[in-house]
mmCIF file of the C-alpha atoms, coordinates in Angstrom:
data_MODEL
# 
_entry.id   MODEL 
# 
loop_
_atom_site.group_PDB 
_atom_site.id 
_atom_site.type_symbol 
_atom_site.label_atom_id 
_atom_site.label_alt_id 
_atom_site.label_comp_id 
_atom_site.label_asym_id 
_atom_site.label_entity_id 
_atom_site.label_seq_id 
_atom_site.pdbx_PDB_ins_code 
_atom_site.Cartn_x 
_atom_site.Cartn_y 
_atom_site.Cartn_z 
_atom_site.occupancy 
_atom_site.B_iso_or_equiv 
_atom_site.pdbx_formal_charge 
_atom_site.auth_seq_id 
_atom_site.auth_comp_id 
_atom_site.auth_asym_id 
_atom_site.auth_atom_id 
_atom_site.pdbx_PDB_model_num 
ATOM 1   C CA . MET A 1 1   ? 133.795 58.973 214.140 1.00 0.00 ? 1   MET A CA 1 
ATOM 2   C CA . GLU A 1 2   ? 132.386 57.072 216.943 1.00 0.00 ? 2   GLU A CA 1 
ATOM 3   C CA . MET A 1 3   ? 128.856 54.210 215.292 1.00 0.00 ? 3   MET A CA 1 
ATOM 4   C CA . ARG A 1 4   ? 126.232 54.156 217.253 1.00 0.00 ? 4   ARG A CA 1 
ATOM 5   C CA . PRO A 1 5   ? 125.684 51.582 219.016 1.00 0.00 ? 5   PRO A CA 1 
ATOM 6   C CA . ARG A 1 6   ? 123.149 49.058 217.596 1.00 0.00 ? 6   ARG A CA 1 
ATOM 7   C CA . ASP A 1 7   ? 119.790 48.876 219.437 1.00 0.00 ? 7   ASP A CA 1 
ATOM 8   C CA . GLU A 1 8   ? 117.990 45.834 219.332 1.00 0.00 ? 8   GLU A CA 1 
ATOM 9   C CA . TYR A 1 9   ? 114.731 46.854 220.141 1.00 0.00 ? 9   TYR A CA 1 
ATOM 10  C CA . LYS A 1 10  ? 114.702 49.383 216.755 1.00 0.00 ? 10  LYS A CA 1 
ATOM 11  C CA . GLU A 1 11  ? 116.342 47.195 214.455 1.00 0.00 ? 11  GLU A CA 1 
ATOM 12  C CA . GLN A 1 12  ? 113.124 45.066 215.423 1.00 0.00 ? 12  GLN A CA 1 
ATOM 13  C CA . GLN A 1 13  ? 111.106 47.512 214.522 1.00 0.00 ? 13  GLN A CA 1 
ATOM 14  C CA . ILE A 1 14  ? 112.729 48.693 211.144 1.00 0.00 ? 14  ILE A CA 1 
ATOM 15  C CA . ARG A 1 15  ? 113.110 44.680 210.263 1.00 0.00 ? 15  ARG A CA 1 
ATOM 16  C CA . GLN A 1 16  ? 109.352 44.264 211.013 1.00 0.00 ? 16  GLN A CA 1 
ATOM 17  C CA . LYS A 1 17  ? 108.087 47.621 209.128 1.00 0.00 ? 17  LYS A CA 1 
ATOM 18  C CA . ALA A 1 18  ? 110.447 46.420 205.709 1.00 0.00 ? 18  ALA A CA 1 
ATOM 19  C CA . ILE A 1 19  ? 107.891 42.698 205.805 1.00 0.00 ? 19  ILE A CA 1 
ATOM 20  C CA . GLU A 1 20  ? 105.228 45.258 206.535 1.00 0.00 ? 20  GLU A CA 1 
ATOM 21  C CA . MET A 1 21  ? 106.085 47.182 203.622 1.00 0.00 ? 21  MET A CA 1 
ATOM 22  C CA . ILE A 1 22  ? 106.932 44.936 201.144 1.00 0.00 ? 22  ILE A CA 1 
ATOM 23  C CA . VAL A 1 23  ? 103.869 42.507 202.458 1.00 0.00 ? 23  VAL A CA 1 
ATOM 24  C CA . ALA A 1 24  ? 101.943 45.938 201.704 1.00 0.00 ? 24  ALA A CA 1 
ATOM 25  C CA . GLU A 1 25  ? 103.699 46.862 198.016 1.00 0.00 ? 25  GLU A CA 1 
ATOM 26  C CA . GLY A 1 26  ? 105.868 44.278 196.654 1.00 0.00 ? 26  GLY A CA 1 
ATOM 27  C CA . LEU A 1 27  ? 108.903 44.288 196.541 1.00 0.00 ? 27  LEU A CA 1 
ATOM 28  C CA . ASP A 1 28  ? 109.303 47.783 193.678 1.00 0.00 ? 28  ASP A CA 1 
ATOM 29  C CA . GLY A 1 29  ? 108.181 49.754 195.406 1.00 0.00 ? 29  GLY A CA 1 
ATOM 30  C CA . PHE A 1 30  ? 109.848 49.268 198.727 1.00 0.00 ? 30  PHE A CA 1 
ATOM 31  C CA . GLY A 1 31  ? 113.037 51.592 199.214 1.00 0.00 ? 31  GLY A CA 1 
ATOM 32  C CA . ILE A 1 32  ? 115.740 52.675 202.766 1.00 0.00 ? 32  ILE A CA 1 
ATOM 33  C CA . ASN A 1 33  ? 113.914 56.064 202.404 1.00 0.00 ? 33  ASN A CA 1 
ATOM 34  C CA . LYS A 1 34  ? 110.057 54.816 202.777 1.00 0.00 ? 34  LYS A CA 1 
ATOM 35  C CA . LEU A 1 35  ? 110.721 52.486 205.228 1.00 0.00 ? 35  LEU A CA 1 
ATOM 36  C CA . ALA A 1 36  ? 113.141 55.264 207.678 1.00 0.00 ? 36  ALA A CA 1 
ATOM 37  C CA . LYS A 1 37  ? 109.489 57.441 207.498 1.00 0.00 ? 37  LYS A CA 1 
ATOM 38  C CA . ALA A 1 38  ? 107.208 54.201 207.965 1.00 0.00 ? 38  ALA A CA 1 
ATOM 39  C CA . ALA A 1 39  ? 109.747 53.513 210.243 1.00 0.00 ? 39  ALA A CA 1 
ATOM 40  C CA . GLY A 1 40  ? 110.236 57.353 212.285 1.00 0.00 ? 40  GLY A CA 1 
ATOM 41  C CA . VAL A 1 41  ? 114.126 56.344 212.022 1.00 0.00 ? 41  VAL A CA 1 
ATOM 42  C CA . SER A 1 42  ? 116.152 58.510 209.352 1.00 0.00 ? 42  SER A CA 1 
ATOM 43  C CA . PRO A 1 43  ? 118.069 56.596 206.692 1.00 0.00 ? 43  PRO A CA 1 
ATOM 44  C CA . ALA A 1 44  ? 121.288 56.207 208.864 1.00 0.00 ? 44  ALA A CA 1 
ATOM 45  C CA . THR A 1 45  ? 119.759 54.370 211.579 1.00 0.00 ? 45  THR A CA 1 
ATOM 46  C CA . ILE A 1 46  ? 119.588 51.686 208.756 1.00 0.00 ? 46  ILE A CA 1 
ATOM 47  C CA . TYR A 1 47  ? 122.932 51.540 207.554 1.00 0.00 ? 47  TYR A CA 1 
ATOM 48  C CA . ILE A 1 48  ? 123.750 51.343 211.500 1.00 0.00 ? 48  ILE A CA 1 
ATOM 49  C CA . TYR A 1 49  ? 122.393 47.749 210.550 1.00 0.00 ? 49  TYR A CA 1 
ATOM 50  C CA . HIS A 1 50  ? 122.196 46.859 206.769 1.00 0.00 ? 50  HIS A CA 1 
ATOM 51  C CA . LYS A 1 51  ? 124.730 47.554 204.023 1.00 0.00 ? 51  LYS A CA 1 
ATOM 52  C CA . ASP A 1 52  ? 121.890 48.634 201.826 1.00 0.00 ? 52  ASP A CA 1 
ATOM 53  C CA . LYS A 1 53  ? 118.714 47.180 200.171 1.00 0.00 ? 53  LYS A CA 1 
ATOM 54  C CA . GLU A 1 54  ? 119.495 43.495 199.043 1.00 0.00 ? 54  GLU A CA 1 
ATOM 55  C CA . GLU A 1 55  ? 121.535 43.275 202.134 1.00 0.00 ? 55  GLU A CA 1 
ATOM 56  C CA . LEU A 1 56  ? 118.355 43.911 204.043 1.00 0.00 ? 56  LEU A CA 1 
ATOM 57  C CA . ILE A 1 57  ? 116.190 41.299 202.317 1.00 0.00 ? 57  ILE A CA 1 
ATOM 58  C CA . SER A 1 58  ? 117.473 38.576 202.183 1.00 0.00 ? 58  SER A CA 1 
ATOM 59  C CA . SER A 1 59  ? 118.461 38.466 205.541 1.00 0.00 ? 59  SER A CA 1 
ATOM 60  C CA . LEU A 1 60  ? 114.875 39.233 206.027 1.00 0.00 ? 60  LEU A CA 1 
ATOM 61  C CA . CYS A 1 61  ? 114.120 36.442 204.315 1.00 0.00 ? 61  CYS A CA 1 
ATOM 62  C CA . VAL A 1 62  ? 117.288 33.801 206.009 1.00 0.00 ? 62  VAL A CA 1 
ATOM 63  C CA . SER A 1 63  ? 115.910 35.366 209.562 1.00 0.00 ? 63  SER A CA 1 
ATOM 64  C CA . VAL A 1 64  ? 111.531 34.682 208.834 1.00 0.00 ? 64  VAL A CA 1 
ATOM 65  C CA . ALA A 1 65  ? 112.957 31.347 207.062 1.00 0.00 ? 65  ALA A CA 1 
ATOM 66  C CA . GLU A 1 66  ? 115.030 30.626 209.839 1.00 0.00 ? 66  GLU A CA 1 
ATOM 67  C CA . LYS A 1 67  ? 112.334 31.222 212.746 1.00 0.00 ? 67  LYS A CA 1 
ATOM 68  C CA . MET A 1 68  ? 109.198 29.490 210.080 1.00 0.00 ? 68  MET A CA 1 
ATOM 69  C CA . MET A 1 69  ? 111.594 26.204 210.524 1.00 0.00 ? 69  MET A CA 1 
ATOM 70  C CA . ALA A 1 70  ? 112.562 26.426 214.029 1.00 0.00 ? 70  ALA A CA 1 
ATOM 71  C CA . PHE A 1 71  ? 108.273 27.240 214.703 1.00 0.00 ? 71  PHE A CA 1 
ATOM 72  C CA . SER A 1 72  ? 108.399 24.325 212.562 1.00 0.00 ? 72  SER A CA 1 
ATOM 73  C CA . LEU A 1 73  ? 109.993 21.478 214.850 1.00 0.00 ? 73  LEU A CA 1 
ATOM 74  C CA . GLN A 1 74  ? 108.963 21.955 218.070 1.00 0.00 ? 74  GLN A CA 1 
ATOM 75  C CA . ASN A 1 75  ? 108.640 18.622 219.776 1.00 0.00 ? 75  ASN A CA 1 
ATOM 76  C CA . PHE A 1 76  ? 109.029 17.152 216.625 1.00 0.00 ? 76  PHE A CA 1 
ATOM 77  C CA . SER A 1 77  ? 112.219 14.245 215.709 1.00 0.00 ? 77  SER A CA 1 
ATOM 78  C CA . PRO A 1 78  ? 113.038 12.423 213.262 1.00 0.00 ? 78  PRO A CA 1 
ATOM 79  C CA . ASP A 1 79  ? 112.626 9.377  215.644 1.00 0.00 ? 79  ASP A CA 1 
ATOM 80  C CA . MET A 1 80  ? 108.713 9.852  216.041 1.00 0.00 ? 80  MET A CA 1 
ATOM 81  C CA . ASP A 1 81  ? 106.190 7.112  213.777 1.00 0.00 ? 81  ASP A CA 1 
ATOM 82  C CA . PHE A 1 82  ? 105.307 9.209  211.075 1.00 0.00 ? 82  PHE A CA 1 
ATOM 83  C CA . ALA A 1 83  ? 101.862 10.440 211.855 1.00 0.00 ? 83  ALA A CA 1 
ATOM 84  C CA . ASP A 1 84  ? 103.210 11.207 214.722 1.00 0.00 ? 84  ASP A CA 1 
ATOM 85  C CA . GLY A 1 85  ? 106.009 13.260 213.487 1.00 0.00 ? 85  GLY A CA 1 
ATOM 86  C CA . LEU A 1 86  ? 103.840 14.218 210.438 1.00 0.00 ? 86  LEU A CA 1 
ATOM 87  C CA . ARG A 1 87  ? 101.024 15.789 212.694 1.00 0.00 ? 87  ARG A CA 1 
ATOM 88  C CA . VAL A 1 88  ? 103.132 17.543 215.139 1.00 0.00 ? 88  VAL A CA 1 
ATOM 89  C CA . GLN A 1 89  ? 104.676 19.345 212.056 1.00 0.00 ? 89  GLN A CA 1 
ATOM 90  C CA . TRP A 1 90  ? 101.147 20.368 210.329 1.00 0.00 ? 90  TRP A CA 1 
ATOM 91  C CA . ARG A 1 91  ? 100.188 21.534 214.072 1.00 0.00 ? 91  ARG A CA 1 
ATOM 92  C CA . ASN A 1 92  ? 103.734 24.256 214.306 1.00 0.00 ? 92  ASN A CA 1 
ATOM 93  C CA . ARG A 1 93  ? 102.963 25.104 211.277 1.00 0.00 ? 93  ARG A CA 1 
ATOM 94  C CA . LEU A 1 94  ? 99.748  26.129 211.323 1.00 0.00 ? 94  LEU A CA 1 
ATOM 95  C CA . LYS A 1 95  ? 100.506 27.233 215.135 1.00 0.00 ? 95  LYS A CA 1 
ATOM 96  C CA . TYR A 1 96  ? 102.858 29.611 213.104 1.00 0.00 ? 96  TYR A CA 1 
ATOM 97  C CA . PHE A 1 97  ? 100.632 30.798 210.274 1.00 0.00 ? 97  PHE A CA 1 
ATOM 98  C CA . ILE A 1 98  ? 98.352  31.483 212.202 1.00 0.00 ? 98  ILE A CA 1 
ATOM 99  C CA . GLN A 1 99  ? 100.387 33.363 215.054 1.00 0.00 ? 99  GLN A CA 1 
ATOM 100 C CA . CYS A 1 100 ? 102.446 35.663 211.809 1.00 0.00 ? 100 CYS A CA 1 
ATOM 101 C CA . PRO A 1 101 ? 100.250 35.490 209.499 1.00 0.00 ? 101 PRO A CA 1 
ATOM 102 C CA . LEU A 1 102 ? 102.875 38.819 207.840 1.00 0.00 ? 102 LEU A CA 1 
ATOM 103 C CA . ASP A 1 103 ? 105.784 36.285 207.603 1.00 0.00 ? 103 ASP A CA 1 
ATOM 104 C CA . MET A 1 104 ? 103.670 33.756 205.689 1.00 0.00 ? 104 MET A CA 1 
ATOM 105 C CA . GLU A 1 105 ? 102.651 36.481 203.212 1.00 0.00 ? 105 GLU A CA 1 
ATOM 106 C CA . PHE A 1 106 ? 106.457 37.581 203.047 1.00 0.00 ? 106 PHE A CA 1 
ATOM 107 C CA . ILE A 1 107 ? 107.844 34.192 202.540 1.00 0.00 ? 107 ILE A CA 1 
ATOM 108 C CA . GLU A 1 108 ? 105.771 33.715 199.588 1.00 0.00 ? 108 GLU A CA 1 
ATOM 109 C CA . ILE A 1 109 ? 106.655 37.318 197.732 1.00 0.00 ? 109 ILE A CA 1 
ATOM 110 C CA . MET A 1 110 ? 110.354 36.429 198.617 1.00 0.00 ? 110 MET A CA 1 
ATOM 111 C CA . ARG A 1 111 ? 109.390 32.411 197.499 1.00 0.00 ? 111 ARG A CA 1 
ATOM 112 C CA . TYR A 1 112 ? 109.568 33.484 193.574 1.00 0.00 ? 112 TYR A CA 1 
ATOM 113 C CA . THR A 1 113 ? 112.421 36.122 194.322 1.00 0.00 ? 113 THR A CA 1 
ATOM 114 C CA . HIS A 1 114 ? 116.307 36.267 193.364 1.00 0.00 ? 114 HIS A CA 1 
ATOM 115 C CA . PHE A 1 115 ? 116.599 36.794 197.068 1.00 0.00 ? 115 PHE A CA 1 
ATOM 116 C CA . TYR A 1 116 ? 115.253 32.894 197.757 1.00 0.00 ? 116 TYR A CA 1 
ATOM 117 C CA . GLU A 1 117 ? 118.027 31.753 197.125 1.00 0.00 ? 117 GLU A CA 1 
ATOM 118 C CA . LYS A 1 118 ? 119.621 32.003 200.203 1.00 0.00 ? 118 LYS A CA 1 
ATOM 119 C CA . VAL A 1 119 ? 117.074 30.309 202.217 1.00 0.00 ? 119 VAL A CA 1 
ATOM 120 C CA . THR A 1 120 ? 116.236 27.296 199.597 1.00 0.00 ? 120 THR A CA 1 
ATOM 121 C CA . ALA A 1 121 ? 120.581 26.745 200.381 1.00 0.00 ? 121 ALA A CA 1 
ATOM 122 C CA . MET A 1 122 ? 120.053 26.847 204.364 1.00 0.00 ? 122 MET A CA 1 
ATOM 123 C CA . LEU A 1 123 ? 116.075 25.382 203.962 1.00 0.00 ? 123 LEU A CA 1 
ATOM 124 C CA . THR A 1 124 ? 118.213 22.324 202.039 1.00 0.00 ? 124 THR A CA 1 
ATOM 125 C CA . VAL A 1 125 ? 120.694 21.734 204.736 1.00 0.00 ? 125 VAL A CA 1 
ATOM 126 C CA . ASN A 1 126 ? 118.185 21.855 207.645 1.00 0.00 ? 126 ASN A CA 1 
ATOM 127 C CA . PHE A 1 127 ? 115.169 20.482 205.680 1.00 0.00 ? 127 PHE A CA 1 
ATOM 128 C CA . SER A 1 128 ? 117.531 17.635 204.133 1.00 0.00 ? 128 SER A CA 1 
ATOM 129 C CA . GLU A 1 129 ? 118.382 16.952 207.534 1.00 0.00 ? 129 GLU A CA 1 
ATOM 130 C CA . ILE A 1 130 ? 116.147 16.116 209.771 1.00 0.00 ? 130 ILE A CA 1 
ATOM 131 C CA . LEU A 1 131 ? 112.486 15.261 207.384 1.00 0.00 ? 131 LEU A CA 1 
ATOM 132 C CA . GLY A 1 132 ? 115.108 13.388 205.164 1.00 0.00 ? 132 GLY A CA 1 
ATOM 133 C CA . ALA A 1 133 ? 116.100 11.400 207.733 1.00 0.00 ? 133 ALA A CA 1 
ATOM 134 C CA . PHE A 1 134 ? 112.359 10.946 209.392 1.00 0.00 ? 134 PHE A CA 1 
ATOM 135 C CA . MET A 1 135 ? 111.163 10.500 205.564 1.00 0.00 ? 135 MET A CA 1 
ATOM 136 C CA . ARG A 1 136 ? 113.612 7.818  205.696 1.00 0.00 ? 136 ARG A CA 1 
ATOM 137 C CA . ASN A 1 137 ? 112.763 6.436  208.922 1.00 0.00 ? 137 ASN A CA 1 
ATOM 138 C CA . ALA A 1 138 ? 109.216 6.191  208.327 1.00 0.00 ? 138 ALA A CA 1 
ATOM 139 C CA . GLU A 1 139 ? 109.845 4.143  204.943 1.00 0.00 ? 139 GLU A CA 1 
ATOM 140 C CA . GLY A 1 140 ? 112.330 1.861  207.059 1.00 0.00 ? 140 GLY A CA 1 
ATOM 141 C CA . LYS A 1 141 ? 109.086 1.360  209.974 1.00 0.00 ? 141 LYS A CA 1 
ATOM 142 C CA . LYS A 1 142 ? 107.179 0.372  206.799 1.00 0.00 ? 142 LYS A CA 1 
ATOM 143 C CA . GLN A 1 143 ? 105.094 3.856  207.306 1.00 0.00 ? 143 GLN A CA 1 
ATOM 144 C CA . LEU A 1 144 ? 105.251 5.429  204.032 1.00 0.00 ? 144 LEU A CA 1 
ATOM 145 C CA . ILE A 1 145 ? 106.208 4.820  200.997 1.00 0.00 ? 145 ILE A CA 1 
ATOM 146 C CA . PRO A 1 146 ? 109.224 5.177  198.910 1.00 0.00 ? 146 PRO A CA 1 
ATOM 147 C CA . LEU A 1 147 ? 108.253 8.451  196.900 1.00 0.00 ? 147 LEU A CA 1 
ATOM 148 C CA . PRO A 1 148 ? 111.091 11.226 195.201 1.00 0.00 ? 148 PRO A CA 1 
ATOM 149 C CA . PHE A 1 149 ? 111.215 14.201 198.402 1.00 0.00 ? 149 PHE A CA 1 
ATOM 150 C CA . GLU A 1 150 ? 109.462 16.476 196.132 1.00 0.00 ? 150 GLU A CA 1 
ATOM 151 C CA . VAL A 1 151 ? 106.605 13.471 195.096 1.00 0.00 ? 151 VAL A CA 1 
ATOM 152 C CA . TYR A 1 152 ? 106.096 13.369 199.522 1.00 0.00 ? 152 TYR A CA 1 
ATOM 153 C CA . TRP A 1 153 ? 106.217 17.565 199.724 1.00 0.00 ? 153 TRP A CA 1 
ATOM 154 C CA . ALA A 1 154 ? 103.549 18.260 196.871 1.00 0.00 ? 154 ALA A CA 1 
ATOM 155 C CA . VAL A 1 155 ? 101.255 15.423 198.924 1.00 0.00 ? 155 VAL A CA 1 
ATOM 156 C CA . ALA A 1 156 ? 102.113 16.056 202.510 1.00 0.00 ? 156 ALA A CA 1 
ATOM 157 C CA . TYR A 1 157 ? 101.464 20.254 203.250 1.00 0.00 ? 157 TYR A CA 1 
ATOM 158 C CA . ALA A 1 158 ? 100.295 21.441 199.911 1.00 0.00 ? 158 ALA A CA 1 
ATOM 159 C CA . PRO A 1 159 ? 96.843  19.978 201.230 1.00 0.00 ? 159 PRO A CA 1 
ATOM 160 C CA . LEU A 1 160 ? 97.407  22.043 204.930 1.00 0.00 ? 160 LEU A CA 1 
ATOM 161 C CA . TYR A 1 161 ? 99.107  25.223 203.312 1.00 0.00 ? 161 TYR A CA 1 
ATOM 162 C CA . GLN A 1 162 ? 95.446  25.171 200.909 1.00 0.00 ? 162 GLN A CA 1 
ATOM 163 C CA . LEU A 1 163 ? 93.563  24.751 203.607 1.00 0.00 ? 163 LEU A CA 1 
ATOM 164 C CA . ILE A 1 164 ? 95.999  27.836 206.168 1.00 0.00 ? 164 ILE A CA 1 
ATOM 165 C CA . LYS A 1 165 ? 95.330  29.896 202.427 1.00 0.00 ? 165 LYS A CA 1 
ATOM 166 C CA . PHE A 1 166 ? 91.386  29.990 202.381 1.00 0.00 ? 166 PHE A CA 1 
ATOM 167 C CA . HIS A 1 167 ? 91.902  30.444 206.081 1.00 0.00 ? 167 HIS A CA 1 
ATOM 168 C CA . ASN A 1 168 ? 93.799  33.352 205.896 1.00 0.00 ? 168 ASN A CA 1 
ATOM 169 C CA . GLN A 1 169 ? 91.383  34.891 203.305 1.00 0.00 ? 169 GLN A CA 1 
ATOM 170 C CA . GLY A 1 170 ? 88.472  33.851 204.973 1.00 0.00 ? 170 GLY A CA 1 
ATOM 171 C CA . ASN A 1 171 ? 86.776  32.291 202.250 1.00 0.00 ? 171 ASN A CA 1 
ATOM 172 C CA . SER A 1 172 ? 87.474  29.376 199.736 1.00 0.00 ? 172 SER A CA 1 
ATOM 173 C CA . TYR A 1 173 ? 86.062  29.494 195.471 1.00 0.00 ? 173 TYR A CA 1 
ATOM 174 C CA . VAL A 1 174 ? 82.672  27.575 197.222 1.00 0.00 ? 174 VAL A CA 1 
ATOM 175 C CA . ASN A 1 175 ? 82.505  29.450 199.982 1.00 0.00 ? 175 ASN A CA 1 
ATOM 176 C CA . SER A 1 176 ? 81.934  32.878 201.173 1.00 0.00 ? 176 SER A CA 1 
ATOM 177 C CA . SER A 1 177 ? 83.387  32.273 204.776 1.00 0.00 ? 177 SER A CA 1 
ATOM 178 C CA . PHE A 1 178 ? 86.366  29.608 205.346 1.00 0.00 ? 178 PHE A CA 1 
ATOM 179 C CA . MET A 1 179 ? 87.691  29.005 209.160 1.00 0.00 ? 179 MET A CA 1 
ATOM 180 C CA . LEU A 1 180 ? 89.660  26.406 209.958 1.00 0.00 ? 180 LEU A CA 1 
ATOM 181 C CA . ASN A 1 181 ? 89.160  24.721 213.161 1.00 0.00 ? 181 ASN A CA 1 
ATOM 182 C CA . ASP A 1 182 ? 91.169  20.666 214.213 1.00 0.00 ? 182 ASP A CA 1 
ATOM 183 C CA . LYS A 1 183 ? 88.429  18.199 213.198 1.00 0.00 ? 183 LYS A CA 1 
ATOM 184 C CA . LEU A 1 184 ? 88.891  19.932 209.381 1.00 0.00 ? 184 LEU A CA 1 
ATOM 185 C CA . MET A 1 185 ? 92.509  19.836 209.869 1.00 0.00 ? 185 MET A CA 1 
ATOM 186 C CA . GLU A 1 186 ? 92.556  16.331 211.084 1.00 0.00 ? 186 GLU A CA 1 
ATOM 187 C CA . GLN A 1 187 ? 89.744  15.161 208.420 1.00 0.00 ? 187 GLN A CA 1 
ATOM 188 C CA . THR A 1 188 ? 92.231  15.677 205.941 1.00 0.00 ? 188 THR A CA 1 
ATOM 189 C CA . LEU A 1 189 ? 95.013  15.269 207.934 1.00 0.00 ? 189 LEU A CA 1 
ATOM 190 C CA . GLY A 1 190 ? 93.323  11.304 208.008 1.00 0.00 ? 190 GLY A CA 1 
ATOM 191 C CA . LEU A 1 191 ? 93.671  11.706 204.181 1.00 0.00 ? 191 LEU A CA 1 
ATOM 192 C CA . VAL A 1 192 ? 96.930  12.331 203.504 1.00 0.00 ? 192 VAL A CA 1 
ATOM 193 C CA . LEU A 1 193 ? 98.604  9.781  205.611 1.00 0.00 ? 193 LEU A CA 1 
ATOM 194 C CA . LYS A 1 194 ? 96.399  7.166  203.985 1.00 0.00 ? 194 LYS A CA 1 
ATOM 195 C CA . ALA A 1 195 ? 98.018  8.242  201.006 1.00 0.00 ? 195 ALA A CA 1 
ATOM 196 C CA . LEU A 1 196 ? 101.285 8.111  202.193 1.00 0.00 ? 196 LEU A CA 1 
ATOM 197 C CA . LYS A 1 197 ? 100.640 4.639  203.383 1.00 0.00 ? 197 LYS A CA 1 
ATOM 198 C CA . PRO A 1 198 ? 102.177 1.316  202.195 1.00 0.00 ? 198 PRO A CA 1 
# 
């Protein structure tokens, strides 16, 4: 029996539809037959690209995380001064989440599943290598107080992610309308930098 050739456009279409479905319906409502129908392909077509549902979801997690990481490291070097490097990271992450809001929602859903284990392993290697060097360099230049990585991450990035969530919702707990802009981002980043300075 002859194998059908892979069609990159079709594969991308399947992957995008899978992300949309998981974001809209969660993992419980997700299945290969439903995906095939939504993507306008036969289930057999999906099995050309993925062994099963588990492998498809796992592959989506890794590819979305790799895309997010590549985006966040654009124009970034571990040798940058701390304030400049963190600003580049914030701008890159903001740009990514504004351009790819479904990816952000997808990763949030996946973060609490066993599928995220491969992502965690990949991020641990890449982030500890790149961001670990960035932290050590900043500490060596006396631009960052020495902190456990988890505390650093919580202070350095959680404020940005919360602002992005408010932006995506279009409101906050207090205001019926909210839109993140450069002024608010810089104000928040200034407070974060102040908190992390020696």
